[in-house]
Coordinates of C-alpha atoms in Angstrom, one line a residue:
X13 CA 224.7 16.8 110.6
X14 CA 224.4 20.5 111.1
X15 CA 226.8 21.3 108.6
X16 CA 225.0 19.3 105.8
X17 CA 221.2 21.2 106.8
X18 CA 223.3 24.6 106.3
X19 CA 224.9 23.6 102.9
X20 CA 221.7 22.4 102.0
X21 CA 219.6 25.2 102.6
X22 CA 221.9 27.8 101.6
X23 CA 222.3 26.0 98.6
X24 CA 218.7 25.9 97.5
X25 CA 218.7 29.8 98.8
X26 CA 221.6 30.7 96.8
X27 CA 219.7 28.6 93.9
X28 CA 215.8 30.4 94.2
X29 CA 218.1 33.7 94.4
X30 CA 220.4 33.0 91.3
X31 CA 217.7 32.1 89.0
X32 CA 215.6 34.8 90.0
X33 CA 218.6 37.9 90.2
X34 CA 219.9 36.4 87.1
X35 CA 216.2 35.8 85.0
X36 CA 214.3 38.6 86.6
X37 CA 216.8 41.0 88.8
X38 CA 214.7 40.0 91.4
X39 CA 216.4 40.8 95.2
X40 CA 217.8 37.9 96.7
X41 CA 216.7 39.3 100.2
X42 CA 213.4 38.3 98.9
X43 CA 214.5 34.5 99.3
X44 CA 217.2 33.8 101.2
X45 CA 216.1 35.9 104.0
X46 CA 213.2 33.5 104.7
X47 CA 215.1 30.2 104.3
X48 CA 217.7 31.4 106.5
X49 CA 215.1 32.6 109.1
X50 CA 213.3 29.4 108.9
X51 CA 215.7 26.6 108.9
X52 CA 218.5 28.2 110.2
X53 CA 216.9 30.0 112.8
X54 CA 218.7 33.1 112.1
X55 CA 218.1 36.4 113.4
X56 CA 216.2 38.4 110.3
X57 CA 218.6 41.6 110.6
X58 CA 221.5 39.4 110.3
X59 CA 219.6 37.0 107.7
X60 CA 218.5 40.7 105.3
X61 CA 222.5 41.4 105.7
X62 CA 223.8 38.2 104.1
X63 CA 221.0 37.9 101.9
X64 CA 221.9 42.0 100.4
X65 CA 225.3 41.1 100.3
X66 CA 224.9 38.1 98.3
X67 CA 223.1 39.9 96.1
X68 CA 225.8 42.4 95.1
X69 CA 227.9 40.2 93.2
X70 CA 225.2 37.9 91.8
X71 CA 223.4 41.2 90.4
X72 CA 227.2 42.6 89.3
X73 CA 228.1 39.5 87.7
X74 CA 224.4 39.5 86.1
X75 CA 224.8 43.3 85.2
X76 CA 228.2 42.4 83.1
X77 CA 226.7 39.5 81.2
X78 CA 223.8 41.3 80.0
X79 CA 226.1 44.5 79.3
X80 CA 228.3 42.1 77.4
X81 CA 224.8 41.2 75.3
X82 CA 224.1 44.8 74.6
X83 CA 221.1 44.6 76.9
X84 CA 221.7 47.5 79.4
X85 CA 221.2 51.1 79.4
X86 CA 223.9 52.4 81.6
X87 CA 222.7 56.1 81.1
X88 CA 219.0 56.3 82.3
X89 CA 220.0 53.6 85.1
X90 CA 222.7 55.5 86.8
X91 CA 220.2 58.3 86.7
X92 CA 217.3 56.1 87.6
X93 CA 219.8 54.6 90.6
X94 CA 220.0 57.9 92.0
X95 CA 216.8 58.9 92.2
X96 CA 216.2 55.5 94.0
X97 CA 218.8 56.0 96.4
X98 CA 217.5 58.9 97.7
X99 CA 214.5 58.5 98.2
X100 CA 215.3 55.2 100.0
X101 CA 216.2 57.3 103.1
X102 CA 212.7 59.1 102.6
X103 CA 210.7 56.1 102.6
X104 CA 212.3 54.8 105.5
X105 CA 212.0 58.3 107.1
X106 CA 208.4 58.4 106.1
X107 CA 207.5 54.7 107.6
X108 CA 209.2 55.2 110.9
X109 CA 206.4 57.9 111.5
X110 CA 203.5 55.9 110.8
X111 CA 202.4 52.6 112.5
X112 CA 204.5 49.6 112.1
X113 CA 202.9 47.3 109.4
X114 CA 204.8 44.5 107.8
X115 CA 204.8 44.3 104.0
X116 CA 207.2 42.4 102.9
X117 CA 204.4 39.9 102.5
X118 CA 203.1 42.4 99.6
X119 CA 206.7 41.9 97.6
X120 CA 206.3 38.2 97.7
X121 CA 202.4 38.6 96.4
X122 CA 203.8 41.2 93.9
X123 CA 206.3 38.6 92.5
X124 CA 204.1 35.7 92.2
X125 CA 201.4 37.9 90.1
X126 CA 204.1 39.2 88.3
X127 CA 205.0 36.2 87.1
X128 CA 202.0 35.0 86.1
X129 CA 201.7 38.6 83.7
X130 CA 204.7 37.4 82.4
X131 CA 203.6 33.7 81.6
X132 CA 200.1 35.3 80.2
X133 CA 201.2 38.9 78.3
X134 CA 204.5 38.5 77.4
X135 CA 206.9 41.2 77.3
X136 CA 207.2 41.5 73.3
X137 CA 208.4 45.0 73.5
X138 CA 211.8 45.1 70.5
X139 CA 214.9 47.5 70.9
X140 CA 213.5 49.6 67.6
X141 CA 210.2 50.5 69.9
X142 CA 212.5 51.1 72.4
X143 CA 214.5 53.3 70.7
X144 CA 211.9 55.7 69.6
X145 CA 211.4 57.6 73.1
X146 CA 213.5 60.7 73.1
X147 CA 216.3 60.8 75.0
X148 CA 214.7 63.9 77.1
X149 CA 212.0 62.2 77.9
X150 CA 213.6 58.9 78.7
X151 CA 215.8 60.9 81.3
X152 CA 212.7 62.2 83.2
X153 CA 210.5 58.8 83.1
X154 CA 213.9 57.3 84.5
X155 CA 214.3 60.5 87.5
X156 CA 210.3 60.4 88.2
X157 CA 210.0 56.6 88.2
X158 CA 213.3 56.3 90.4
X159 CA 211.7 58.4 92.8
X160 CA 208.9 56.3 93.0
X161 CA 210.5 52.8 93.2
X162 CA 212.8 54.2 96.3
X163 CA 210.0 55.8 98.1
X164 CA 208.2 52.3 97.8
X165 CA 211.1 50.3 98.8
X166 CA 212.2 52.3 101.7
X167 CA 208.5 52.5 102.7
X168 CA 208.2 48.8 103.1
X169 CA 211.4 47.6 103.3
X170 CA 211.3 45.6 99.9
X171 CA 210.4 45.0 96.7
X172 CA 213.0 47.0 94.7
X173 CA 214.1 44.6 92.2
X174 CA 210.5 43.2 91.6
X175 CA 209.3 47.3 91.5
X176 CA 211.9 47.9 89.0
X177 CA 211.3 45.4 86.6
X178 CA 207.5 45.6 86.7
X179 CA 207.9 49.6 85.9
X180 CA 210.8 49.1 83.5
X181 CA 208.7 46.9 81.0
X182 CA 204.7 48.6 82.2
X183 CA 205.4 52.3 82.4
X184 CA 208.7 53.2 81.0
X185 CA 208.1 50.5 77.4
X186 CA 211.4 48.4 78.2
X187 CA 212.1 45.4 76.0
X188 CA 212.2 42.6 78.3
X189 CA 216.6 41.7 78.2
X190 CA 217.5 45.3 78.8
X191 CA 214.8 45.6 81.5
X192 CA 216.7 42.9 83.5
X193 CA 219.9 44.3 82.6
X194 CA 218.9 47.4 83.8
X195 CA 217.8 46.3 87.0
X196 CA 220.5 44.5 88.2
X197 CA 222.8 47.1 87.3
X198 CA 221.0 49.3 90.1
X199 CA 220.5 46.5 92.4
X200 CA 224.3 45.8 92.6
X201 CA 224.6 49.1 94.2
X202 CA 221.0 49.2 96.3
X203 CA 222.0 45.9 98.0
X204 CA 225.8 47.0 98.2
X205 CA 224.7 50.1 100.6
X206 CA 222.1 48.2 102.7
X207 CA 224.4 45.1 102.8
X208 CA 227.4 47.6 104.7
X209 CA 224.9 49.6 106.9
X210 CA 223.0 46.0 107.8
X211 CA 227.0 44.8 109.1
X212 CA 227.9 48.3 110.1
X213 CA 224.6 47.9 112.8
X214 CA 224.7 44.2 113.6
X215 CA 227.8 43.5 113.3
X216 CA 229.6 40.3 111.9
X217 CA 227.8 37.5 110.1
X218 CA 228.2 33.8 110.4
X219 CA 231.0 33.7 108.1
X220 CA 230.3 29.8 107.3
X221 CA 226.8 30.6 105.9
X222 CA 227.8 33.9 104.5
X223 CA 230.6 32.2 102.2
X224 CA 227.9 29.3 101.3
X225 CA 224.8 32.0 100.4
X226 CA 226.9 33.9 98.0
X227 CA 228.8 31.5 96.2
X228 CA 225.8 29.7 95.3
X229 CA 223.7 32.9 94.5
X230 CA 226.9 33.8 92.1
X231 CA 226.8 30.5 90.1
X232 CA 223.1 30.2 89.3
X233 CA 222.9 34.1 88.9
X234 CA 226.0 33.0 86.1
X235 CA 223.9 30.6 84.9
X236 CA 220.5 31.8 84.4
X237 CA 221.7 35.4 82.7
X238 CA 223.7 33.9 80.3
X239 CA 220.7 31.5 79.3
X240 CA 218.1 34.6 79.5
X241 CA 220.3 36.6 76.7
X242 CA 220.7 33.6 74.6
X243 CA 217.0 32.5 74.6
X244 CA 214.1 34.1 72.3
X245 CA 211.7 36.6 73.8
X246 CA 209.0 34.5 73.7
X247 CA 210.9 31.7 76.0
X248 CA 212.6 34.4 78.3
X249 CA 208.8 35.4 79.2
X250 CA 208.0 31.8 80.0
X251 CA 210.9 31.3 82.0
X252 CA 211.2 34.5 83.9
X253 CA 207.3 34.0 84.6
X254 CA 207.7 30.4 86.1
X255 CA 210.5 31.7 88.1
X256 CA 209.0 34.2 89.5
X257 CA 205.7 31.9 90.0
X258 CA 207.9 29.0 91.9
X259 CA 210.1 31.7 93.9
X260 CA 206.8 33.7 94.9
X261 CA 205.0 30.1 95.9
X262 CA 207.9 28.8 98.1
X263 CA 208.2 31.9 99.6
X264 CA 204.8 31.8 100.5
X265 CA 205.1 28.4 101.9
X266 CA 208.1 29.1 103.8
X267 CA 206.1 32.3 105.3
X268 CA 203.4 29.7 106.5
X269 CA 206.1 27.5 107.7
X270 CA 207.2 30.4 110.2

């Protein structure tokens, strides 16, 4: 019987994870963490590790299929990663000096009104618009935003995919496809490093549920990319926003659950 609650809750993990890393490049921390917490009864280090580590290949294989679609700007991401990377560690550094307040909550909020933007004002942003920022300027918005989306993530612990794509499309003018493809691009590696440092400190997972969280989180990331870069602008917006809405609202529920 035990074996049938895991494969079914790592299966509708792996699923709320997929759809939104594959629509959105939203973290699947920001999902399967809580399922695993709450039905499994998982310890949450252990629970953030799998959940980052299913994340890297779902966001890779996400990454390829929106390169493949000519929807991601390798350049200004790698430069944008950097930044992010860095300033990570100076988040974290920066929290461990103040009180201990838990945000994550404020990711969760964050996606759910994010969604709803989406659903409401549409990204309708085109490549031409896009492509009429100079290529100086682009470099800097990418460093300076970086900066900002690490700082925030390693502040409280979250929120990095949600952050990205919220500044990628607001401050930086993305069209909605690349801004995806550009996120996951810099997720692969985000959750890549926190995945190895979160098995590096706690040590091994629970293989069984391990296997089962990112095999699932790889299919439905499949799925829902190679829909989002076949599907019109308009209907992208739609979807991505009622993913986001569900994901945020389950996650909310499972929080009151706890």
């Amino acid at each position: 019987m035990q074996i049938w609650i895991t494969i079914l809750v790592t299966f509708f993990a792996g699923m709320g994870a997929g759809l939104g890393t594959g629509f959105a490049g939203m973290s699947a921390a920001a999902v399967i963490s809580p399922m695993l917490i709450t039905f499994l009864g998982m310890d949450p280090y252990m629970a953030v590790g799998i959940a980052l580590s299913s994340d890297v290949l779902a966001s890779a294989v996400s990454a390829y299929t929106y390169h493949k679609n000519g929807n991601l700007d390798v350049k200004n991401g790698l430069i944008m990663m950097g930044s992010v990377l860095a300033f990570t560690v100076v988040g974290s550094y920066v929290a461990s000096l103040v009180p201990s307040a838990t945000m994550g909550n404020f990711s969760v909020f964050m996606t759910f009104l994010l969604g709803i933007k989406f659903i409401v004002r549409p990204v309708m942003t085109t490549k031409e618009s896009m492509q009429s920022v100079s290529a100086k300027k682009r470099v800097v918005q990418s460093l300076v935003c970086g900066m900002l989306i690490g700082f925030i993530c390693g502040f409280i612990g979250a929120g990095g995919g949600m952050m990205m794509l919220l500044i990628l499309t607001t401050v930086l003018g993305y069209e909605l496809k690349t801004a995806v493809g550009t996120s996951v691009f810099i997720m692969a590696f985000t959750a890549l490093t926190g995945a190895v440092s979160h098995f590096a400190i706690g040590g091994t997972p629970d293989w069984l549920v391990w296997t089962l969280c990112v095999i699932f989180t790889l299919v439905w990331a499949r799925i829902a990319a190679v829909f989002a870069n076949m599907a019109q602008p308009k209907t992208l917006n739609r979807a991505t926003g009622i993913v986001l809405v569900v994901l945020g609202a389950v996650i909310m529920g499972v929080g009151i659950l706890k």
